[in-house]
PDB file of C-alpha atoms in Angstrom:
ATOM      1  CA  UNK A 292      67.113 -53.410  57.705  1.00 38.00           C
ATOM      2  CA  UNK A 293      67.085 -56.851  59.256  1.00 37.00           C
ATOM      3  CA  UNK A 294      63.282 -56.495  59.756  1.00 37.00           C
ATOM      4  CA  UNK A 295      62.852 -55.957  55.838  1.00 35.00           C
ATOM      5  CA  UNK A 296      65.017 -58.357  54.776  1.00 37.00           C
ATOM      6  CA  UNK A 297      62.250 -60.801  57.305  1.00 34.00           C
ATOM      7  CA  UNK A 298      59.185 -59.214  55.856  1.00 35.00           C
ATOM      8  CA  UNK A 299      61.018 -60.362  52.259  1.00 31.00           C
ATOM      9  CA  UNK A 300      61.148 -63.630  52.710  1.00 37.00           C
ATOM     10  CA  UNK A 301      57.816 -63.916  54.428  1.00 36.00           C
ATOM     11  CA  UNK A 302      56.144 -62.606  51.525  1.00 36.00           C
ATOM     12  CA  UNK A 303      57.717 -64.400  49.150  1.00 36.00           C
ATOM     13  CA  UNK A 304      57.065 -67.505  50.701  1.00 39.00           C
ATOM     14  CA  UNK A 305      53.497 -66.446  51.264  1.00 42.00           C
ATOM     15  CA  UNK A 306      53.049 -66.475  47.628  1.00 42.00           C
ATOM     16  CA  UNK A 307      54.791 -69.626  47.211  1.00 48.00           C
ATOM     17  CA  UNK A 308      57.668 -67.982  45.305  1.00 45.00           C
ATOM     18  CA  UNK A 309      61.042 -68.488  45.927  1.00 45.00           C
ATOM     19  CA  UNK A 310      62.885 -66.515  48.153  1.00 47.00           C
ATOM     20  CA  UNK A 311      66.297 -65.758  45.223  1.00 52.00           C
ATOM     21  CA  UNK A 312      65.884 -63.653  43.015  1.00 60.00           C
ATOM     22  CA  UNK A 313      63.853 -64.255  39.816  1.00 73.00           C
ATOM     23  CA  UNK A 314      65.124 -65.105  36.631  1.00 89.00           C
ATOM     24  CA  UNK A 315      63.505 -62.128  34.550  1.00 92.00           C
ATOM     25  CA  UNK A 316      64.405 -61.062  30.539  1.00 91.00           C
ATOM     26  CA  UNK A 317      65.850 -57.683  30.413  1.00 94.00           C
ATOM     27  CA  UNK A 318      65.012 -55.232  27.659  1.00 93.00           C
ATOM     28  CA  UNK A 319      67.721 -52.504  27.126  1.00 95.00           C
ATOM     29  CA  UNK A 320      66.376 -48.933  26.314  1.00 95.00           C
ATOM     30  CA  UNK A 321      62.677 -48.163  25.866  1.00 94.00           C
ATOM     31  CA  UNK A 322      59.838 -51.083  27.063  1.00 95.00           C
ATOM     32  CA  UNK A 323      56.226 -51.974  26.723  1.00 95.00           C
ATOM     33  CA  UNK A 324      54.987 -54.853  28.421  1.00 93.00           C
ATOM     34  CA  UNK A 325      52.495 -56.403  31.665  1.00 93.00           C
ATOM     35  CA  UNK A 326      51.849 -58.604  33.175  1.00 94.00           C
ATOM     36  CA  UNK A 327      48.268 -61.294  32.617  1.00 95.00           C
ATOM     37  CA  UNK A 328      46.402 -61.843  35.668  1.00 95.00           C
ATOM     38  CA  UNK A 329      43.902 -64.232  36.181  1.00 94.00           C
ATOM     39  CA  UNK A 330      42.347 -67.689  37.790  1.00 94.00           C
ATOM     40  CA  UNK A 331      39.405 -70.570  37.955  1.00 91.00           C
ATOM     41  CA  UNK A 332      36.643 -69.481  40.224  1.00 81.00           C
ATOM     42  CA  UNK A 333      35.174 -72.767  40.677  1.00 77.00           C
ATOM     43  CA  UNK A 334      31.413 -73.307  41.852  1.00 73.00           C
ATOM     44  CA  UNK A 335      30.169 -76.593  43.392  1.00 79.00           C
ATOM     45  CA  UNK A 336      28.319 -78.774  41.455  1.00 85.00           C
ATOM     46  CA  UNK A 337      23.831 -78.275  42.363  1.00 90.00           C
ATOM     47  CA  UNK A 338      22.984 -82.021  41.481  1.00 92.00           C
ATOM     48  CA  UNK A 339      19.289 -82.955  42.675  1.00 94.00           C
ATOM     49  CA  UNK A 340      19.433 -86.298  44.765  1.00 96.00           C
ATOM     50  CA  UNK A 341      15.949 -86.591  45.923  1.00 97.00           C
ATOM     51  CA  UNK A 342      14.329 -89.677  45.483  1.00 98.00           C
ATOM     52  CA  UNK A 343      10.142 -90.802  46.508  1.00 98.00           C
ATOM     53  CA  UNK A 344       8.249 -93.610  47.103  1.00 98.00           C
ATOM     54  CA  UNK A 345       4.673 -94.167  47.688  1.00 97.00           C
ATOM     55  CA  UNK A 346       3.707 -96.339  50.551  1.00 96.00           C
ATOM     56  CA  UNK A 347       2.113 -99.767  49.931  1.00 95.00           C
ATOM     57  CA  UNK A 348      -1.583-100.315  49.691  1.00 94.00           C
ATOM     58  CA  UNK A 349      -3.749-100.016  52.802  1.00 94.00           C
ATOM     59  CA  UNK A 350      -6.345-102.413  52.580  1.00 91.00           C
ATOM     60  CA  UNK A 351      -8.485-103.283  55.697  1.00 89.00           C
ATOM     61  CA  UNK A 352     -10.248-106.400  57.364  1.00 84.00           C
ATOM     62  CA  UNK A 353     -13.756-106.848  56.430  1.00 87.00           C
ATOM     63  CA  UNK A 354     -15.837-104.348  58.590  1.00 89.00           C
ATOM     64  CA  UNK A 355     -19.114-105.617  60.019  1.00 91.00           C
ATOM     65  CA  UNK A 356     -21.961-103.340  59.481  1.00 91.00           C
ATOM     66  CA  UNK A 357     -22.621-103.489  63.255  1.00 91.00           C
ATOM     67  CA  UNK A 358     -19.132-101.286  63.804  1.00 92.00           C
ATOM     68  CA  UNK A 359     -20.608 -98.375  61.498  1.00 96.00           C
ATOM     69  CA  UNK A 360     -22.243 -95.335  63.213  1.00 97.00           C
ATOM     70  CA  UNK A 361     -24.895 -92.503  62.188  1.00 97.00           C
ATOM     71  CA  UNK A 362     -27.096 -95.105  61.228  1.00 97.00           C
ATOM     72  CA  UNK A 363     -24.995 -97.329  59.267  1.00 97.00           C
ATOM     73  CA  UNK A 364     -23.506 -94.787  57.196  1.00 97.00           C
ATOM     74  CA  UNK A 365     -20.070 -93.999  59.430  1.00 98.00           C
ATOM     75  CA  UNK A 366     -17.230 -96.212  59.137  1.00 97.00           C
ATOM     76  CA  UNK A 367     -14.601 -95.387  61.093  1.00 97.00           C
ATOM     77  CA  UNK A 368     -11.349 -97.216  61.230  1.00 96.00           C
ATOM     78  CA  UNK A 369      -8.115 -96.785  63.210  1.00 96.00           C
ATOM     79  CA  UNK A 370      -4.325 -97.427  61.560  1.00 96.00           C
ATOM     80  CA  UNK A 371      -2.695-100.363  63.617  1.00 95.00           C
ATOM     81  CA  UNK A 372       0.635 -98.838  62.784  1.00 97.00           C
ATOM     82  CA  UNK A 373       2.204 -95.931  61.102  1.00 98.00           C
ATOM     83  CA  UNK A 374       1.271 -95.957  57.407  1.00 98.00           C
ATOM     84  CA  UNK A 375       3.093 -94.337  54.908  1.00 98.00           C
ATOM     85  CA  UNK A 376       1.943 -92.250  52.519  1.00 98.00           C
ATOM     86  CA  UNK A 377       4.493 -90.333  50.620  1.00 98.00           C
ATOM     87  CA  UNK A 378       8.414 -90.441  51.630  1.00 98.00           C
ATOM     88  CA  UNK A 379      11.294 -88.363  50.104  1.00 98.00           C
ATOM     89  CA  UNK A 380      14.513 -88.433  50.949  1.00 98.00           C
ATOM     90  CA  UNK A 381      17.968 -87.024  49.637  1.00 98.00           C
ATOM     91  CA  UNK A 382      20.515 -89.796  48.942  1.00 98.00           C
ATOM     92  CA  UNK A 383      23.243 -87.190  49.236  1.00 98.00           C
ATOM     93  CA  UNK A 384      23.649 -83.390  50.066  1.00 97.00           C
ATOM     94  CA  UNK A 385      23.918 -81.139  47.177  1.00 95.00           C
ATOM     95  CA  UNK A 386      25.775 -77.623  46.651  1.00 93.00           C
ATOM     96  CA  UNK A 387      23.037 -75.073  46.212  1.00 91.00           C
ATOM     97  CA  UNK A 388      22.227 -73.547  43.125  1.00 84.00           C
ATOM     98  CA  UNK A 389      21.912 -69.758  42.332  1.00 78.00           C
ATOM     99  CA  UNK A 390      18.097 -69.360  41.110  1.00 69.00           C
ATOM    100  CA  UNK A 391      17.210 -72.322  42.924  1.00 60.00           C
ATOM    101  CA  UNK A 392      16.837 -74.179  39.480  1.00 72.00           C
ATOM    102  CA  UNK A 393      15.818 -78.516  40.271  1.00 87.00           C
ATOM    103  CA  UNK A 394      16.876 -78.745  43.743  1.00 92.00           C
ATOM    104  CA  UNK A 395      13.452 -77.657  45.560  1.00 92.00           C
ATOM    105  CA  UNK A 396      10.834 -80.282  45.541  1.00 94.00           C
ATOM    106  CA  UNK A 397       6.866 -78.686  44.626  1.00 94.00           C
ATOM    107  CA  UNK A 398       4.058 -81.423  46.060  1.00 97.00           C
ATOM    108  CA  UNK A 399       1.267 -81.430  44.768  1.00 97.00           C
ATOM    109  CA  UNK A 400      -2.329 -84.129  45.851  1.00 98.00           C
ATOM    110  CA  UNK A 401      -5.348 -85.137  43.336  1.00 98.00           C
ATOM    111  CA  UNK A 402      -8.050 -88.157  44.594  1.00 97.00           C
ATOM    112  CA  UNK A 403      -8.395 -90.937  41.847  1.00 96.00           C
ATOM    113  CA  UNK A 404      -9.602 -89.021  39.298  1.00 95.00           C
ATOM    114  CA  UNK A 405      -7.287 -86.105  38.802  1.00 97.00           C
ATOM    115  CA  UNK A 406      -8.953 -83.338  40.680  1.00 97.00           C
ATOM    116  CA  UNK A 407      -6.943 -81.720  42.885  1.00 98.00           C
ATOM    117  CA  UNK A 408      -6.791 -82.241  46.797  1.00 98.00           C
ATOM    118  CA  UNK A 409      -6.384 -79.800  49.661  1.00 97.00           C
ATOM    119  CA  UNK A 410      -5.116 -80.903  52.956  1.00 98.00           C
ATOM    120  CA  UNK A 411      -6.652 -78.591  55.955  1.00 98.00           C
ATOM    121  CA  UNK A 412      -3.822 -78.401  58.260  1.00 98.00           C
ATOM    122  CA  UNK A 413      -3.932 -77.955  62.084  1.00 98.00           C
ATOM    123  CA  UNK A 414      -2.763 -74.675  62.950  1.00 97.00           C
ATOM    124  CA  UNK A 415      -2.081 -75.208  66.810  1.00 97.00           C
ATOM    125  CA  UNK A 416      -0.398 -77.983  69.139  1.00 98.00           C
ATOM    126  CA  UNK A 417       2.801 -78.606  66.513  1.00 98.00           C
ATOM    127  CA  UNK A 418       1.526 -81.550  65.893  1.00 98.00           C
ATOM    128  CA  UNK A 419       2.009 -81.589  61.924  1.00 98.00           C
ATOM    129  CA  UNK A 420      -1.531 -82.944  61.492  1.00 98.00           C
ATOM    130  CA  UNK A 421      -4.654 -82.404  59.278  1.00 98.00           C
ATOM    131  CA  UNK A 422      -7.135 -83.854  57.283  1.00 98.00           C
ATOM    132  CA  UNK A 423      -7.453 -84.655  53.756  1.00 98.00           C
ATOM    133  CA  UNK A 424     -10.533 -85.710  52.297  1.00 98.00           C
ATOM    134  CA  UNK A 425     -10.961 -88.032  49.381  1.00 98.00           C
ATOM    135  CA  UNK A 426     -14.252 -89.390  47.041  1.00 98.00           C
ATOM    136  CA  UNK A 427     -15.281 -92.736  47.701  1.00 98.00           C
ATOM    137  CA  UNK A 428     -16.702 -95.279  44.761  1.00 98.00           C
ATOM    138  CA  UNK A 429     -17.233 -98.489  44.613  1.00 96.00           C
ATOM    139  CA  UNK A 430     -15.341-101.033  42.884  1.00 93.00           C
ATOM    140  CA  UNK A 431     -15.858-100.180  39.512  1.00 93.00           C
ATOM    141  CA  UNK A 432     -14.565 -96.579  40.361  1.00 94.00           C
ATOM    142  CA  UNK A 433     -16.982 -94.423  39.203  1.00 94.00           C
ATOM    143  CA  UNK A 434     -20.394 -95.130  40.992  1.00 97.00           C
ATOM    144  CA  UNK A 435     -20.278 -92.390  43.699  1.00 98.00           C
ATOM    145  CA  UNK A 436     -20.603 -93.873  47.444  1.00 98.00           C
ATOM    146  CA  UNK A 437     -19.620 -91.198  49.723  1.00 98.00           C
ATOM    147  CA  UNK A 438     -16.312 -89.791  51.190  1.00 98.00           C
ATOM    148  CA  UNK A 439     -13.409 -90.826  53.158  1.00 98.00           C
ATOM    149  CA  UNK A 440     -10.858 -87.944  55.465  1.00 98.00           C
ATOM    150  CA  UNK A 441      -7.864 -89.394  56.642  1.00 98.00           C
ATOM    151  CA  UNK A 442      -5.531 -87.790  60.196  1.00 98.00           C
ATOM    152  CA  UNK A 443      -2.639 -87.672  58.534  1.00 98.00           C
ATOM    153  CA  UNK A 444       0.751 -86.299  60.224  1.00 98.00           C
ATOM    154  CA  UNK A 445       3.852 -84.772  58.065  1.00 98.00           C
ATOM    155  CA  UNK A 446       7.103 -83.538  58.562  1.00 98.00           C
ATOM    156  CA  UNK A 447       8.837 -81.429  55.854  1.00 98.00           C
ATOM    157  CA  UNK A 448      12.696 -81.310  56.610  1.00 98.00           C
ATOM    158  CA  UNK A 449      15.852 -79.282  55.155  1.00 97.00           C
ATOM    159  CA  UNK A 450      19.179 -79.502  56.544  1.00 97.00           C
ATOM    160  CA  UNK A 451      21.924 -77.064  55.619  1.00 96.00           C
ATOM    161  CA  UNK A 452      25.631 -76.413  56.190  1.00 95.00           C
ATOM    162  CA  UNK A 453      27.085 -72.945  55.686  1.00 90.00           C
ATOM    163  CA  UNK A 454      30.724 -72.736  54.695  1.00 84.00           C
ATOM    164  CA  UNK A 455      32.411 -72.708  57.289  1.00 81.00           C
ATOM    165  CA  UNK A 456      29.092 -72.063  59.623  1.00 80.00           C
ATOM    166  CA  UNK A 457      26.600 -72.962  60.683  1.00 92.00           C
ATOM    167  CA  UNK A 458      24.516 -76.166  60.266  1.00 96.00           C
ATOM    168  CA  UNK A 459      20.671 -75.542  60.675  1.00 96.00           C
ATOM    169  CA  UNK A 460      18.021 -78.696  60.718  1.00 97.00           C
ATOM    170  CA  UNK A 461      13.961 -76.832  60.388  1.00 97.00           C
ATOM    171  CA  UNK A 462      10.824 -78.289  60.509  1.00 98.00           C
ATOM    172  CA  UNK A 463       8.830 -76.804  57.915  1.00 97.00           C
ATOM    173  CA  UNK A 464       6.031 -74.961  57.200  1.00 96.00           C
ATOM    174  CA  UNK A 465       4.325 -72.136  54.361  1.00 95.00           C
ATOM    175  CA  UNK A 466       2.721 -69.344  55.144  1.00 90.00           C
ATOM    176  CA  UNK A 467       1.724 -68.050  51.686  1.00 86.00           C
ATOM    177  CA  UNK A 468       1.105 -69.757  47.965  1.00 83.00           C
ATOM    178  CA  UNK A 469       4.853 -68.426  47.186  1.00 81.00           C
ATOM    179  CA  UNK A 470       6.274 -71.411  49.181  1.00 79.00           C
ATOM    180  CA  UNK A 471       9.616 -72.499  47.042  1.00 82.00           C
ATOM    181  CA  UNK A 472      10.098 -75.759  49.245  1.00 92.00           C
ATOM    182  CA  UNK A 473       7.816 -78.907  49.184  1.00 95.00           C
ATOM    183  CA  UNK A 474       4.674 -76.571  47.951  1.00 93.00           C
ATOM    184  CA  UNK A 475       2.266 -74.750  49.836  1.00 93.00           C
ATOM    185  CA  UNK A 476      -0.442 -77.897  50.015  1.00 93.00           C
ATOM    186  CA  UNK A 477       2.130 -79.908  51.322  1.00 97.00           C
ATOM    187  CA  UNK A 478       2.790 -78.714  55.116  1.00 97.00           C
ATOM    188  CA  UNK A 479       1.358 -76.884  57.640  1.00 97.00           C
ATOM    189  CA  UNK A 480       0.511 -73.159  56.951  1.00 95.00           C
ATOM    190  CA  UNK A 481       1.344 -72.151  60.396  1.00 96.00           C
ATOM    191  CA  UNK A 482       4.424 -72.451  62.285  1.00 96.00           C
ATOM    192  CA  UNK A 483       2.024 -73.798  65.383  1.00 98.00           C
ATOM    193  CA  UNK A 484       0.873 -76.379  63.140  1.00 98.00           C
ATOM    194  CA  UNK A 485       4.234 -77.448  62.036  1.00 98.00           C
ATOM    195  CA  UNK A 486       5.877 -79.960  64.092  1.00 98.00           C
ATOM    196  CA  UNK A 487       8.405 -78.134  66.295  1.00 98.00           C
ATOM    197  CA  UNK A 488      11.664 -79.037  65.435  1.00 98.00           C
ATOM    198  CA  UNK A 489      14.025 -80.476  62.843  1.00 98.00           C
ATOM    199  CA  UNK A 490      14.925 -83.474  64.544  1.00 98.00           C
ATOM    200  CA  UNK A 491      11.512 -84.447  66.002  1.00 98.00           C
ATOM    201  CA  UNK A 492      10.042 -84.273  62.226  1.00 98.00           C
ATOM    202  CA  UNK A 493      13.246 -85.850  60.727  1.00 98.00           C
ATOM    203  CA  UNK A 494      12.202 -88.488  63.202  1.00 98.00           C
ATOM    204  CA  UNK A 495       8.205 -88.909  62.056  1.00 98.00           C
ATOM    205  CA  UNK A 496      10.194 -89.420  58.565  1.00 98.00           C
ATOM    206  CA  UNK A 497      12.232 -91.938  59.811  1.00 98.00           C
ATOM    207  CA  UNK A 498       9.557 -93.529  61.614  1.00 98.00           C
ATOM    208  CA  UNK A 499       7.636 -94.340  58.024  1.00 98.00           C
ATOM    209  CA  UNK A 500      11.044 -95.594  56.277  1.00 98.00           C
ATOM    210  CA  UNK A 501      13.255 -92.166  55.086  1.00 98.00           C
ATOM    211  CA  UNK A 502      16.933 -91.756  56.196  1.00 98.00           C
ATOM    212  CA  UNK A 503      17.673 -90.784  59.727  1.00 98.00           C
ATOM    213  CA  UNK A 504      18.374 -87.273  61.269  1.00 97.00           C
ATOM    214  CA  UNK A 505      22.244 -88.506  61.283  1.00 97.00           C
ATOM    215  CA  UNK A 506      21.735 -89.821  57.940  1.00 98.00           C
ATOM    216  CA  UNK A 507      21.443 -86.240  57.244  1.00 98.00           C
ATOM    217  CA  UNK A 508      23.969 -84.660  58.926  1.00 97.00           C
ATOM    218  CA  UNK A 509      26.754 -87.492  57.384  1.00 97.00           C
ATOM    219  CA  UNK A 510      25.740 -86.371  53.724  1.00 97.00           C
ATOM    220  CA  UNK A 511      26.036 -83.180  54.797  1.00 97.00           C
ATOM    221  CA  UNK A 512      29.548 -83.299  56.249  1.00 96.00           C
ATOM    222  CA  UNK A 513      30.703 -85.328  52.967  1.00 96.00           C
ATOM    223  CA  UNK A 514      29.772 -82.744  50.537  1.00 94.00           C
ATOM    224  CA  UNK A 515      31.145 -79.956  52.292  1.00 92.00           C
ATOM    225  CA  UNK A 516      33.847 -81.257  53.999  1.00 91.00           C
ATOM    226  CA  UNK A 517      33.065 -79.780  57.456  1.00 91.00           C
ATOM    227  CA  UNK A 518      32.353 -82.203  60.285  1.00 92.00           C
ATOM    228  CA  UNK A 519      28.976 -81.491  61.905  1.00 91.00           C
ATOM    229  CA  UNK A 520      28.479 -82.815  65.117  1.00 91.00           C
ATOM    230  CA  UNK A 521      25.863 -81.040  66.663  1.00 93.00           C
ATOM    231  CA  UNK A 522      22.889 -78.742  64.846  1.00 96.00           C
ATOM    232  CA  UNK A 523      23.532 -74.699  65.241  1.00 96.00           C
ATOM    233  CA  UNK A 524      19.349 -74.255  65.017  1.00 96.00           C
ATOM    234  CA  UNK A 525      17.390 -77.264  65.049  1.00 98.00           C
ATOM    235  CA  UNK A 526      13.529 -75.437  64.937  1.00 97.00           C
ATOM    236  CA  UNK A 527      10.498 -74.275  63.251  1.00 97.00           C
ATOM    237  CA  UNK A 528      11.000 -72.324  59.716  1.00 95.00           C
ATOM    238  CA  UNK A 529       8.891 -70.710  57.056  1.00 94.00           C
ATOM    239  CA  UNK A 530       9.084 -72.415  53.558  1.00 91.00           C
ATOM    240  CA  UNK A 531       7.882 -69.591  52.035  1.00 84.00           C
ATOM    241  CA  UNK A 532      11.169 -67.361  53.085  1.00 77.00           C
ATOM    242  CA  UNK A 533      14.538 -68.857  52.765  1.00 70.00           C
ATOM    243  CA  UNK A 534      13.135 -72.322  52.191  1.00 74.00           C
ATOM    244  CA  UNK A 535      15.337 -72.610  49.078  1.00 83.00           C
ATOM    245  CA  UNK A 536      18.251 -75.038  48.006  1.00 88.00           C
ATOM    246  CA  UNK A 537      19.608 -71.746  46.252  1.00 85.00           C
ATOM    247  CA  UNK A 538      23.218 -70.602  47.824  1.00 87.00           C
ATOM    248  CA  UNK A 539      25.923 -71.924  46.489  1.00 86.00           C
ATOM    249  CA  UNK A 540      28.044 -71.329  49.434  1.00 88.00           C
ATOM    250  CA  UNK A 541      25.706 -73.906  51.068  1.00 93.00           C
ATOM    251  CA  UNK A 542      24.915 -77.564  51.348  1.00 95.00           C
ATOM    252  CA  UNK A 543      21.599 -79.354  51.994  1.00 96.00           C
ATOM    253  CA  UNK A 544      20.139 -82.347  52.084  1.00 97.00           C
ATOM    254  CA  UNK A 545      16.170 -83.061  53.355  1.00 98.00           C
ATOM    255  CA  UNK A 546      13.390 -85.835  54.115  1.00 98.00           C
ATOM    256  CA  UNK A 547       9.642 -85.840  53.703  1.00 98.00           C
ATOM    257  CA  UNK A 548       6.907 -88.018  55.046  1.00 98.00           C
ATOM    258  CA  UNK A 549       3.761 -87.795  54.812  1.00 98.00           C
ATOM    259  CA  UNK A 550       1.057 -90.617  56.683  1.00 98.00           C
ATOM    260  CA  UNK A 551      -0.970 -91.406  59.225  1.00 98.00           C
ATOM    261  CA  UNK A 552       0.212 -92.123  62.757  1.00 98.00           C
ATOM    262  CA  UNK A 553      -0.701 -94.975  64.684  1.00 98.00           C
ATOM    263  CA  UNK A 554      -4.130 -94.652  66.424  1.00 97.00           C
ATOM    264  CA  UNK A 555      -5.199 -92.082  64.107  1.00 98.00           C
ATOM    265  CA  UNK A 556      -8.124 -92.991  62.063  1.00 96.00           C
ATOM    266  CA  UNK A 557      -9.616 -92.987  58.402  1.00 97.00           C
ATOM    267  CA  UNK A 558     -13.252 -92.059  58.161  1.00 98.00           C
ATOM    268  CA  UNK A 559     -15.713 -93.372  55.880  1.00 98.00           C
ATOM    269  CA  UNK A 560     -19.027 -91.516  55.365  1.00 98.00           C
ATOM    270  CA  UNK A 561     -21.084 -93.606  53.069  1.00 98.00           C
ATOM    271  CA  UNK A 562     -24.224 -91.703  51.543  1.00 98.00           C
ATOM    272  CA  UNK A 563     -26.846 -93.655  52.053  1.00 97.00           C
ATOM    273  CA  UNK A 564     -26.863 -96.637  55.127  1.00 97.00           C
ATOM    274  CA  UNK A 565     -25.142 -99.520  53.914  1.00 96.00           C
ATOM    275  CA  UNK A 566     -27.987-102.774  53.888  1.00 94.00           C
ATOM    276  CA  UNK A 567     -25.577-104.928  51.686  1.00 95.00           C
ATOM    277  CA  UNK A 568     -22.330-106.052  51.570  1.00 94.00           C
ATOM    278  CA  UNK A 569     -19.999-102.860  50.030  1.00 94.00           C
ATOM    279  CA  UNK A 570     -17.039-103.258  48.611  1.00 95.00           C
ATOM    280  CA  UNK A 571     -15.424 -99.094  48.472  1.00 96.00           C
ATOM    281  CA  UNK A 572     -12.194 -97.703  47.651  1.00 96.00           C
ATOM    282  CA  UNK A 573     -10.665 -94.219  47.801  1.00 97.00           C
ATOM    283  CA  UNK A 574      -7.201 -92.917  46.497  1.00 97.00           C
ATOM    284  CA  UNK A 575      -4.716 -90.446  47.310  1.00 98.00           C
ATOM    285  CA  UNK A 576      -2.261 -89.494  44.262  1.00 98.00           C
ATOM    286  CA  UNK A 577       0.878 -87.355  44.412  1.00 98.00           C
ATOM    287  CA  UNK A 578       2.683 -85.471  41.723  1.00 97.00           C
ATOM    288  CA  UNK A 579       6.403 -83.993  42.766  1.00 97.00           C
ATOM    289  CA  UNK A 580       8.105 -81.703  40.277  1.00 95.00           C
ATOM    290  CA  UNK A 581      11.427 -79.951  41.430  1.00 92.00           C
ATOM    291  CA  UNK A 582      12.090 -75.765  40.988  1.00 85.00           C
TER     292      UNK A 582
END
């Protein structure tokens, strides 16, 4: 008996109910009646807090036709320092949202003109490289001089907190056209191409001005309230499976950068050999939409 009367009061405080009896309203002789039951099921809010900037200009020193090669028609000219191209960044985590719906940025490339641009990705070393290749004019824009391809590096980032567990920081890439994060154009299609961890890319991003790998990890310990002090997976993932901002028992936050690394050069190859002085210019255009 004494054990019941324990397991009493333990349930009662359990539900947060007093343990005296409650004050009910009797109903002598015959009753109908019940009892409601019900609640909030609340669902974080999915708010998208990516933001992108372009880098700045990249103009070069005049080139004297005596550095060209392949008889004057080659022009080939090494970055001083990391340059920018594209950047992303989350300025918070965000809650995931079922169906994915505005969270997942889609990246997509044209040249100066609108037509659309193709990066060809390296698909061994991990070295998130490739080329992209871009028209040439000259001033005016529309007279035709040549073409330009640019070594440029990216690293595509998501990190995620689980509630309670775990916390997961991937390097990116998409193996297939059905990519749901950054687009399929914009990373490496390989996992060998793909530079080969979260925290190495997150750096590269860093490196050309988005928030830090800790940066990260503090946005997402405010949203979900769990302190993250070390990464549960910090590798290589496919965009193209699970790449989504879509759970809602999740949190994630992400940067993207996309330029060209120091030493790596742009390549100019003119048409014809250039006998007078040439003024060219090239462009690389991005469009980001969100699923």
């Amino acid at each position: 008996m004494k054990t019941n009367n324990l397991y009493l009061v333990v349930a009662a405080v359990a539900l947060g109910l007093s343990s005296n009896a409650m004050a009910l309203t009797f109903t002598d002789g015959g009753f109908t009646g019940g009892v409601d039951i019900g609640g909030d099921v609340t669902v974080p809010q999915a708010v998208n807090h990516w933001q992108w900037a372009a880098g700045d200009a990249i103009s070069f020193a005049s080139s004297p036709a005596t550095q060209m090669t392949n008889a004057y028609k080659t022009l080939t000219l090494p970055a001083a320092s990391n340059l920018p191209l594209l950047v992303g960044q989350t300025s918070a985590a965000t809650a995931g949202n079922p169906g994915n719906v505005g969270l997942s940025p889609q990246i997509a490339f044209t040249d100066a003109a609108g037509a659309t641009v193709t990066p060809v990705w390296d698909t061994t070393g991990n070295t998130g490289k490739g080329n992209i290749t871009l028209p040439v004019t000259a001033a005016d824009g529309t007279t035709a001089l040549g073409s330009m391809t640019m070594r440029v590096k990216v690293g595509a980032v998501r990190a995620a907190q689980s509630i309670p567990t775990p916390s997961l920081l991937y390097s990116y890439y998409s193996s297939d056209s059905a990519t749901v994060l950054f687009g399929h154009a914009a990373q490496p299609l390989a996992a060998n191409g793909a530079l080969p961890t979260g925290t190495i890319a997150a750096q590269w991003n860093t490196d050309l001005g988005a928030k830090t790998v800790t940066d990260l990890r503090d946005q997402l310990s405010a949203a979900s309230g769990v302190t993250i002090t070390t990464w549960n997976a910090d590798a290589t993932a496919n965009a193209s499976a699970g790449g989504a901002f879509d759970r809602p028992d999740s949190y994630y936050s992400g940067t993207y950068g996309l330029g060209i690394a120091q030493g790596d050069s742009l390549t100019v190859n003119f048409n014809n050999p250039v006998t007078v002085t040439t003024q060219w210019k090239s462009a690389l255009k991005a469009i980001v939409t969100h699923l």
